[in-house]
PDB file of C-alpha atoms in Angstrom:
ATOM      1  CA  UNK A  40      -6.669  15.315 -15.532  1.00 74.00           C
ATOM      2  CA  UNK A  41      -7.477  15.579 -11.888  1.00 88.00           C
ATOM      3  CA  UNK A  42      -8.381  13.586  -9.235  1.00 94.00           C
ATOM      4  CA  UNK A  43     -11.367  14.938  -8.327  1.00 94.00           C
ATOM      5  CA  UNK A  44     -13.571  15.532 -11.298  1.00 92.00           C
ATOM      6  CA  UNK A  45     -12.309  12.137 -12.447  1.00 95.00           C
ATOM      7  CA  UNK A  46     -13.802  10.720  -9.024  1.00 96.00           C
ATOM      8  CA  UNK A  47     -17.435  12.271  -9.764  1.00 96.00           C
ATOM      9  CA  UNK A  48     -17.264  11.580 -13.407  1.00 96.00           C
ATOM     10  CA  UNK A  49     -16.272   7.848 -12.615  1.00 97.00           C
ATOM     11  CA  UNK A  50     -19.048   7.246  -9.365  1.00 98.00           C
ATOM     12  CA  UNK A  51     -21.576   9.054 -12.062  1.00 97.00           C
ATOM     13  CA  UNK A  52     -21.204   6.390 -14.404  1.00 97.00           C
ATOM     14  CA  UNK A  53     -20.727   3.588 -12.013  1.00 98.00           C
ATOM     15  CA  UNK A  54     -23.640   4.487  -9.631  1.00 98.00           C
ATOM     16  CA  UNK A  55     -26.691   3.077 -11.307  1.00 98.00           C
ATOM     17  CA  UNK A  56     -25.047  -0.356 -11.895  1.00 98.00           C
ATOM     18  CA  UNK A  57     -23.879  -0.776  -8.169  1.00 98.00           C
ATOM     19  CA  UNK A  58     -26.962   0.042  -6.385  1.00 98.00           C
ATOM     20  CA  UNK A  59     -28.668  -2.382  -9.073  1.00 98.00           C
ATOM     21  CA  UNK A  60     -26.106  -4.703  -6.929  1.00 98.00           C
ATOM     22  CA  UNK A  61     -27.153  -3.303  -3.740  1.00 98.00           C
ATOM     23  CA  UNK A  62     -24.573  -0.745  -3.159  1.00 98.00           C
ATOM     24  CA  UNK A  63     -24.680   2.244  -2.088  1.00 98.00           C
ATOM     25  CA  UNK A  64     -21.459   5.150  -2.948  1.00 98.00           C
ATOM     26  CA  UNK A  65     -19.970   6.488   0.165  1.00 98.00           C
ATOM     27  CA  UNK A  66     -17.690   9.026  -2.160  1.00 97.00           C
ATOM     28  CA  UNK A  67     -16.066   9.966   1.367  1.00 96.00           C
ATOM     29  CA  UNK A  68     -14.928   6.625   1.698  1.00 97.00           C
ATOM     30  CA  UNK A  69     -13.745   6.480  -2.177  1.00 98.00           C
ATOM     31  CA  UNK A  70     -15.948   3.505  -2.624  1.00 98.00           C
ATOM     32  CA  UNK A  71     -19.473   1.288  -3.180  1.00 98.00           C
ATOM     33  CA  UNK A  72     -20.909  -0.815  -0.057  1.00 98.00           C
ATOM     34  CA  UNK A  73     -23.656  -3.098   0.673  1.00 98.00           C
ATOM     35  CA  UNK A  74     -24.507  -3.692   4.181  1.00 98.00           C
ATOM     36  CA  UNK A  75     -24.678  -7.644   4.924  1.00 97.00           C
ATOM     37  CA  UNK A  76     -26.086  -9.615   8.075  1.00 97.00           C
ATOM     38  CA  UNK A  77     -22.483 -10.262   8.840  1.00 97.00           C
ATOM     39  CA  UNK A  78     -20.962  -7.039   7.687  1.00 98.00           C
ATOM     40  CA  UNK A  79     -20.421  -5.378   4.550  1.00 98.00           C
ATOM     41  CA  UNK A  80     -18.737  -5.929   1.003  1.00 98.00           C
ATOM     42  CA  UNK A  81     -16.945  -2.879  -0.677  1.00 98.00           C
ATOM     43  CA  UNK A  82     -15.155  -1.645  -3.778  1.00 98.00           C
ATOM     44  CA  UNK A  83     -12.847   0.911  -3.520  1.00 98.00           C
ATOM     45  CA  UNK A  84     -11.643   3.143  -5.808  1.00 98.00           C
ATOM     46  CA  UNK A  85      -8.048   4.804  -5.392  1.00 97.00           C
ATOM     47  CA  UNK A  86      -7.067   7.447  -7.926  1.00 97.00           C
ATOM     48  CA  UNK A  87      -3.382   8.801  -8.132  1.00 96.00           C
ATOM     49  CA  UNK A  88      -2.351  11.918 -10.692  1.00 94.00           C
ATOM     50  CA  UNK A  89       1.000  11.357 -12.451  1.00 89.00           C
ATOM     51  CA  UNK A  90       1.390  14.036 -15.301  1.00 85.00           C
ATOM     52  CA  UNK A  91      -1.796  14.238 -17.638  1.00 88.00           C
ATOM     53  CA  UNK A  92      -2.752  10.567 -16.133  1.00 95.00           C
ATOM     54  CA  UNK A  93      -4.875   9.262 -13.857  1.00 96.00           C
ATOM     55  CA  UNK A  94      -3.635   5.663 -12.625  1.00 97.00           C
ATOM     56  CA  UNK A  95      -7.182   4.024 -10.990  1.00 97.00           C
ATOM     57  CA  UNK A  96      -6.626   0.948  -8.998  1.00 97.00           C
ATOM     58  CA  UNK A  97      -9.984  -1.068  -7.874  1.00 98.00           C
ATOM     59  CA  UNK A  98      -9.829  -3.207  -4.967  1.00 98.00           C
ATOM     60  CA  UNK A  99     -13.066  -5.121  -3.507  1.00 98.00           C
ATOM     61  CA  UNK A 100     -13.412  -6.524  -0.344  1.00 98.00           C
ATOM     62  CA  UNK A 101     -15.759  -8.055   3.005  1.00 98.00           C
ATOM     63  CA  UNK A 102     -15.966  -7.517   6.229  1.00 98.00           C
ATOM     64  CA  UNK A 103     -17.063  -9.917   8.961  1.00 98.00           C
ATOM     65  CA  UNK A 104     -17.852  -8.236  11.834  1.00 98.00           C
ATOM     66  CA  UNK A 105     -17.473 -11.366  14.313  1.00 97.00           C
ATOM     67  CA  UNK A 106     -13.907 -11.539  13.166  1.00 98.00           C
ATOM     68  CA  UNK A 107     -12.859  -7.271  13.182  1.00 97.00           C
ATOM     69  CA  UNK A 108     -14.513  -6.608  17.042  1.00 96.00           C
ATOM     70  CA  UNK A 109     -12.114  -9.231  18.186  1.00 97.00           C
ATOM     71  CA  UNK A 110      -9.021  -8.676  16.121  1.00 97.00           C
ATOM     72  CA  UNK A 111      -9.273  -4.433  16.165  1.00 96.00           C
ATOM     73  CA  UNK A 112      -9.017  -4.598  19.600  1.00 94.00           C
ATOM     74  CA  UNK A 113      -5.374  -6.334  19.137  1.00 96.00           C
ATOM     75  CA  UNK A 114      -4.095  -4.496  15.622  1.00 94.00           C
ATOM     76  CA  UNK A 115      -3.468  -1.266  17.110  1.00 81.00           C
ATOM     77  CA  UNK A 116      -5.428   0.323  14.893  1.00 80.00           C
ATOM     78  CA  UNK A 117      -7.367   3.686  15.826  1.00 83.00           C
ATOM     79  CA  UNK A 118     -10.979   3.403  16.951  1.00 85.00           C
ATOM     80  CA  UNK A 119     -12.205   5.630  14.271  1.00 85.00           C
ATOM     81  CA  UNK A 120     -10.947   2.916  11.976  1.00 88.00           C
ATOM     82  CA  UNK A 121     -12.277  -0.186  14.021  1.00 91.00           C
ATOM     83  CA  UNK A 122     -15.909  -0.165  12.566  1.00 93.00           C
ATOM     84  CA  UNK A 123     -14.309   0.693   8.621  1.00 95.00           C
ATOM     85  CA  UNK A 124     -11.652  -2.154   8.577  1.00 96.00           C
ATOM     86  CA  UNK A 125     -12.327  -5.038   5.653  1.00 98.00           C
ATOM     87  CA  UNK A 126     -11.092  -8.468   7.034  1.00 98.00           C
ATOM     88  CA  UNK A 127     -10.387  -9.151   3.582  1.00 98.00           C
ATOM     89  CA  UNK A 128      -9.473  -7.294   0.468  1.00 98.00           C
ATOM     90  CA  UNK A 129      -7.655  -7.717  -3.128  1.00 98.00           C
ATOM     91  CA  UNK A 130      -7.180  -4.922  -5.599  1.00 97.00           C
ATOM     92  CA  UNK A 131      -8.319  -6.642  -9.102  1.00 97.00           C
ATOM     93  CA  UNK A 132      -4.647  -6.728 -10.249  1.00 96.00           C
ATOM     94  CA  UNK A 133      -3.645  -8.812  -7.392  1.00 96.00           C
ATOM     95  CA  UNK A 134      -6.691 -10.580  -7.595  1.00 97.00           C
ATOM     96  CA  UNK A 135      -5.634 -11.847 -11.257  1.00 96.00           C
ATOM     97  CA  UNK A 136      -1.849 -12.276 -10.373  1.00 94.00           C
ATOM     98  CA  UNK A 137      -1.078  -8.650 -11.468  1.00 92.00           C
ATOM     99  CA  UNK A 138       0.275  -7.603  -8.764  1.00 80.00           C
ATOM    100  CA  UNK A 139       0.608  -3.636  -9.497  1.00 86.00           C
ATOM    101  CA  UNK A 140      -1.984  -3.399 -12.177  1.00 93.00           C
ATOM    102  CA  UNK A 141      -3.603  -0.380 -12.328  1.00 95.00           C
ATOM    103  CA  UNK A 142      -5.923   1.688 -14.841  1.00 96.00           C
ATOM    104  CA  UNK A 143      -4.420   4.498 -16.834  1.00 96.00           C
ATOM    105  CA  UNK A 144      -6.753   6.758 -17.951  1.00 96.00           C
ATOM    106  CA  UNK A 145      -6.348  10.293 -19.711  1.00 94.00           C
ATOM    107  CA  UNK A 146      -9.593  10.990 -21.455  1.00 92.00           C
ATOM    108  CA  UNK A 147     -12.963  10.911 -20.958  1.00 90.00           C
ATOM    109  CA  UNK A 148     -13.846   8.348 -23.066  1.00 94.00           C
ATOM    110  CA  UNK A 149     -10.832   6.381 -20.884  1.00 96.00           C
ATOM    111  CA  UNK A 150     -13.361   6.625 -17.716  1.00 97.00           C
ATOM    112  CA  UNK A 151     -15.883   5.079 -20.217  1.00 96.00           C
ATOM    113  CA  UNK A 152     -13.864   2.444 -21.013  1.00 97.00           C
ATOM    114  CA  UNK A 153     -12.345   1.739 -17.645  1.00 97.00           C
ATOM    115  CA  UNK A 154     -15.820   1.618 -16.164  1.00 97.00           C
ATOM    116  CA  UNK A 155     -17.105  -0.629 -18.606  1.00 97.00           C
ATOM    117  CA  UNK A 156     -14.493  -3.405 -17.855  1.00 98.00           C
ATOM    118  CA  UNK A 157     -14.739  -2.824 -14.279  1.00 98.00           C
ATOM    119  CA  UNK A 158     -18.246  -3.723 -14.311  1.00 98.00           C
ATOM    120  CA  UNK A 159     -17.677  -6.616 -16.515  1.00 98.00           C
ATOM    121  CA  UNK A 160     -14.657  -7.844 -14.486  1.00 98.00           C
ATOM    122  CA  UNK A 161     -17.055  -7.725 -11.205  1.00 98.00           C
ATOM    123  CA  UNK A 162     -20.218  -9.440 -12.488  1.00 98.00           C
ATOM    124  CA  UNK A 163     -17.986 -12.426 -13.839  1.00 98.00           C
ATOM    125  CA  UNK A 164     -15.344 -12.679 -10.979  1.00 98.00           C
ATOM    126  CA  UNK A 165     -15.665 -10.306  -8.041  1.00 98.00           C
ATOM    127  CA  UNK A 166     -19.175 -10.510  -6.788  1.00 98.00           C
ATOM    128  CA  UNK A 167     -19.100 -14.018  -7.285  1.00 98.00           C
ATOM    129  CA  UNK A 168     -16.080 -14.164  -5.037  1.00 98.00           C
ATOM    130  CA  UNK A 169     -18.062 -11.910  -2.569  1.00 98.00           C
ATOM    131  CA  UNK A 170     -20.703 -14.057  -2.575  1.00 98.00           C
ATOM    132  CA  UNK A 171     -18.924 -17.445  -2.403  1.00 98.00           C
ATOM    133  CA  UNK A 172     -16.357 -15.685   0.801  1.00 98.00           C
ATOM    134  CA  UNK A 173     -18.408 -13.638   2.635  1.00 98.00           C
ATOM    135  CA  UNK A 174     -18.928 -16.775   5.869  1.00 98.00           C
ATOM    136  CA  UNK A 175     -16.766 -17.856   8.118  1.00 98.00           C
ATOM    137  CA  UNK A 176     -16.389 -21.083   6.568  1.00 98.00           C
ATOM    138  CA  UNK A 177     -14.716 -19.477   3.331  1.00 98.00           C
ATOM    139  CA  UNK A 178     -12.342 -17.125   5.188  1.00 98.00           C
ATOM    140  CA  UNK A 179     -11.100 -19.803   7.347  1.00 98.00           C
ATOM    141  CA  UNK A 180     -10.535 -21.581   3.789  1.00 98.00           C
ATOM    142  CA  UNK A 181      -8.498 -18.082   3.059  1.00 98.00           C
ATOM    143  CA  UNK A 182      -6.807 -17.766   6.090  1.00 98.00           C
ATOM    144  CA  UNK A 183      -6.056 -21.107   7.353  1.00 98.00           C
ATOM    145  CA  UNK A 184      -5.715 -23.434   4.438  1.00 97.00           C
ATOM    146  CA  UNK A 185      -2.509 -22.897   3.855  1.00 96.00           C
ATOM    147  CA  UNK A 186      -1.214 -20.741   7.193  1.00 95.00           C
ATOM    148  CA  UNK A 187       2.905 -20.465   6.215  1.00 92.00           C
ATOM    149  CA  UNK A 188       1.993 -19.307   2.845  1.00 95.00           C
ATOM    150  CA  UNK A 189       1.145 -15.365   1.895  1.00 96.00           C
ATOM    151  CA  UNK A 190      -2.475 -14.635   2.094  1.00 97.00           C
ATOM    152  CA  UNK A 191      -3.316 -12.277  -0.766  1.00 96.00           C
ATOM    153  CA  UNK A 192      -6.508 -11.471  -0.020  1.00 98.00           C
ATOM    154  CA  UNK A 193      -4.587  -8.994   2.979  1.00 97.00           C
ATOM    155  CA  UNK A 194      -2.045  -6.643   2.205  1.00 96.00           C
ATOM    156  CA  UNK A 195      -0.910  -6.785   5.651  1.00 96.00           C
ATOM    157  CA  UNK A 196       0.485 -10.478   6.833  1.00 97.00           C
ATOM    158  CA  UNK A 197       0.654  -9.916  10.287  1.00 97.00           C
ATOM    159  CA  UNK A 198      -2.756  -9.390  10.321  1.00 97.00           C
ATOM    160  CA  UNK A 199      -3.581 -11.939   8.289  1.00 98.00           C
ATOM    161  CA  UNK A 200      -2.071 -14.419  11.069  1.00 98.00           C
ATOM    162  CA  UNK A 201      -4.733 -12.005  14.132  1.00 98.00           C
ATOM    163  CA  UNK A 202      -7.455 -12.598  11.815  1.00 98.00           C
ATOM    164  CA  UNK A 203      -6.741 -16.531  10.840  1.00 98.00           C
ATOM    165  CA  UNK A 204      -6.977 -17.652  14.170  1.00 98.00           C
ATOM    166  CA  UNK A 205      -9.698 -15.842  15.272  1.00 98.00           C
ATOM    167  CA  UNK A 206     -11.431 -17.358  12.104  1.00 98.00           C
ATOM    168  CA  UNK A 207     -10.789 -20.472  13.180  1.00 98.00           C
ATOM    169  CA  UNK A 208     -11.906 -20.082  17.055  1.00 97.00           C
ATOM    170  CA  UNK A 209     -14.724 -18.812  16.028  1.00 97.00           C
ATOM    171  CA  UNK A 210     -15.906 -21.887  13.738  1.00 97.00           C
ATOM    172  CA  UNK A 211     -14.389 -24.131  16.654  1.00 95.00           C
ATOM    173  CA  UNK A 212     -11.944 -25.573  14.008  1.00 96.00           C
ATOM    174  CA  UNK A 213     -10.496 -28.802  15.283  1.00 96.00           C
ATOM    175  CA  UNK A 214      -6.650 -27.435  13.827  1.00 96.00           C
ATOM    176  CA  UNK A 215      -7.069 -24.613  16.362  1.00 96.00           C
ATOM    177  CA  UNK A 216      -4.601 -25.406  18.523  1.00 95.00           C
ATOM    178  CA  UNK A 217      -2.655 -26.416  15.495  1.00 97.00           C
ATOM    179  CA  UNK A 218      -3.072 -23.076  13.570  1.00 98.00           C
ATOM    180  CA  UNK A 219      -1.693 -21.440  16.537  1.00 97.00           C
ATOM    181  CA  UNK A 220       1.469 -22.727  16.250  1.00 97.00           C
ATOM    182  CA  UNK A 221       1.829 -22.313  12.295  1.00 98.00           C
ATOM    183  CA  UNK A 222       0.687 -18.687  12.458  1.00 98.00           C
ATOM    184  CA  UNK A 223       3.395 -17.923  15.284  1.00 97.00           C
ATOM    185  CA  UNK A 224       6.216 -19.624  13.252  1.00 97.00           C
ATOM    186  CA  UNK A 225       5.028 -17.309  10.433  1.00 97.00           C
ATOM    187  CA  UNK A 226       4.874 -14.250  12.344  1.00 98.00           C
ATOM    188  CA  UNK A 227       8.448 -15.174  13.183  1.00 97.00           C
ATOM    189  CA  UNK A 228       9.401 -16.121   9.640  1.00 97.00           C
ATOM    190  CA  UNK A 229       8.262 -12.620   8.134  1.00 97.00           C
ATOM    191  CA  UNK A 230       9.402 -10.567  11.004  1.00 97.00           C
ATOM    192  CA  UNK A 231       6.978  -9.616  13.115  1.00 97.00           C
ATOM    193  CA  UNK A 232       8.054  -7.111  15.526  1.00 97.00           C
ATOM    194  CA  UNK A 233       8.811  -8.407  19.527  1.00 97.00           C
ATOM    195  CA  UNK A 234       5.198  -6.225  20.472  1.00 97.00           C
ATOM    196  CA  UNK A 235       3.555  -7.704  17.393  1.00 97.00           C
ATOM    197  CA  UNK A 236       4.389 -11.371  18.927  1.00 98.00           C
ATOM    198  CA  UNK A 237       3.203 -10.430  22.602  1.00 98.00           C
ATOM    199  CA  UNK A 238       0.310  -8.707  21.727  1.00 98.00           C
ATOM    200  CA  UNK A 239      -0.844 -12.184  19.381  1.00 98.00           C
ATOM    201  CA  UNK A 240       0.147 -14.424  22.796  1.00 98.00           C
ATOM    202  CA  UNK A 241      -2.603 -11.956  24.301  1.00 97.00           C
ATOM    203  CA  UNK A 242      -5.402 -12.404  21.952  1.00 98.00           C
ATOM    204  CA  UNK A 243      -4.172 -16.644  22.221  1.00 97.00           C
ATOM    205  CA  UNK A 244      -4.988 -16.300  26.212  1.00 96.00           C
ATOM    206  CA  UNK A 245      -8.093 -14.015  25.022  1.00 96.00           C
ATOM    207  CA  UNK A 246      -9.429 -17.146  22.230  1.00 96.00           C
ATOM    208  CA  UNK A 247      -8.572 -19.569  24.732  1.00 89.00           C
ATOM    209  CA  UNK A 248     -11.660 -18.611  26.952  1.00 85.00           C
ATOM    210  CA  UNK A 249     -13.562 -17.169  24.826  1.00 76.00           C
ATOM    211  CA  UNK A 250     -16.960 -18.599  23.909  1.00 72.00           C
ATOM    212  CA  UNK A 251     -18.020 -17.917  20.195  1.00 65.00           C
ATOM    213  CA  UNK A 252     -22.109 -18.547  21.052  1.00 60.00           C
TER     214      UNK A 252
END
């Protein structure tokens, strides 16, 4: 099976029940997105051919745009990317403590299937979590709750750190200068690179006078 006529059979039968959601396929971007006040939330959809199979793995997603105009100016990402980034995102395997889950499909009636649970697995877990996360309360919650531990709701921990303490300038959070201090002893702990460390003492002395209102 490949890629690509599994990626318009699977949006085909997928379409009608997002934009009953609110979202809208952007097949360029592999996924669904609704626009929010604060952002967007997104499901993405990544397929991979191995041999007659198509392994699908779903991840979903928000993104707070108070938090990403800060903390792409500090991630080194491209500026292309800057308005695209999620602040956070979980593929449904991780999600349920699978951590490489992913969909093997090899017929048609596969896609069926596949899309059948997908839609069942978001109306009774994932857009609730979208709903429930998508503030700045919640993500602090995510981020900053438990700052030494792994975040899974971002594949990249470093970031994770850049975005947590943004978060929590941003609400004013009373642990700020706290947090600080926890999120550089985990950069350290998981080996952020020497640049990686300067560059989060730069966005410190950026939060430090910056003014949230």
């Amino acid at each position: 099976m490949l890629v690509k006529p599994f990626e318009i059979t699977l949006y085909s039968k997928l379409r009608l029940f997002f934009e009953q959601h609110g979202f809208v396929l952007m097949a360029d971007k592999k996924q669904f997105r609704k626009v929010t006040s604060r952002g967007f939330q997104n499901v993405i959809f990544t397929a991979t051919s191995y041999d007659d199979e198509i392994w699908l793995e779903v991840n979903f997603g928000i993104r707070n745009n108070q938090i990403e105009q800060i903390a792409q100016q500090f991630l080194g990402n491209t500026r292309d990317f800057w308005n695209e980034s999620n602040t956070i995102v979980v593929s449904i395997g991780k999600y349920n403590d699978a951590k490489y889950f992913r969909y093997k499909i090899m017929t048609e009636p596969d896609i069926e299937d596949v899309s059948d649970i997908v839609k069942d697995f978001l109306i009774l877990d994932g857009f609730p979590f979208l709903k429930v996360s998508d503030n700045l309360l919640a993500l602090n919650e995510i981020f900053n709750k438990f700052p030494k531990k792994p975040c899974k709701y971002v594949y990249n921990q470093v970031h994770r750190s850049f975005k947590g303490i943004i978060n929590a300038k941003l609400i004013n959070d009373e642990n700020f200068l706290d947090l600080t201090d926890k999120h550089r002893e985990k950069l350290i702990s998981i080996g952020a690179t020497h640049e990686e460390l300067l560059t989060f003492e730069r966005l410190l002395s950026f939060l430090l006078y910056h003014s949230p209102n």
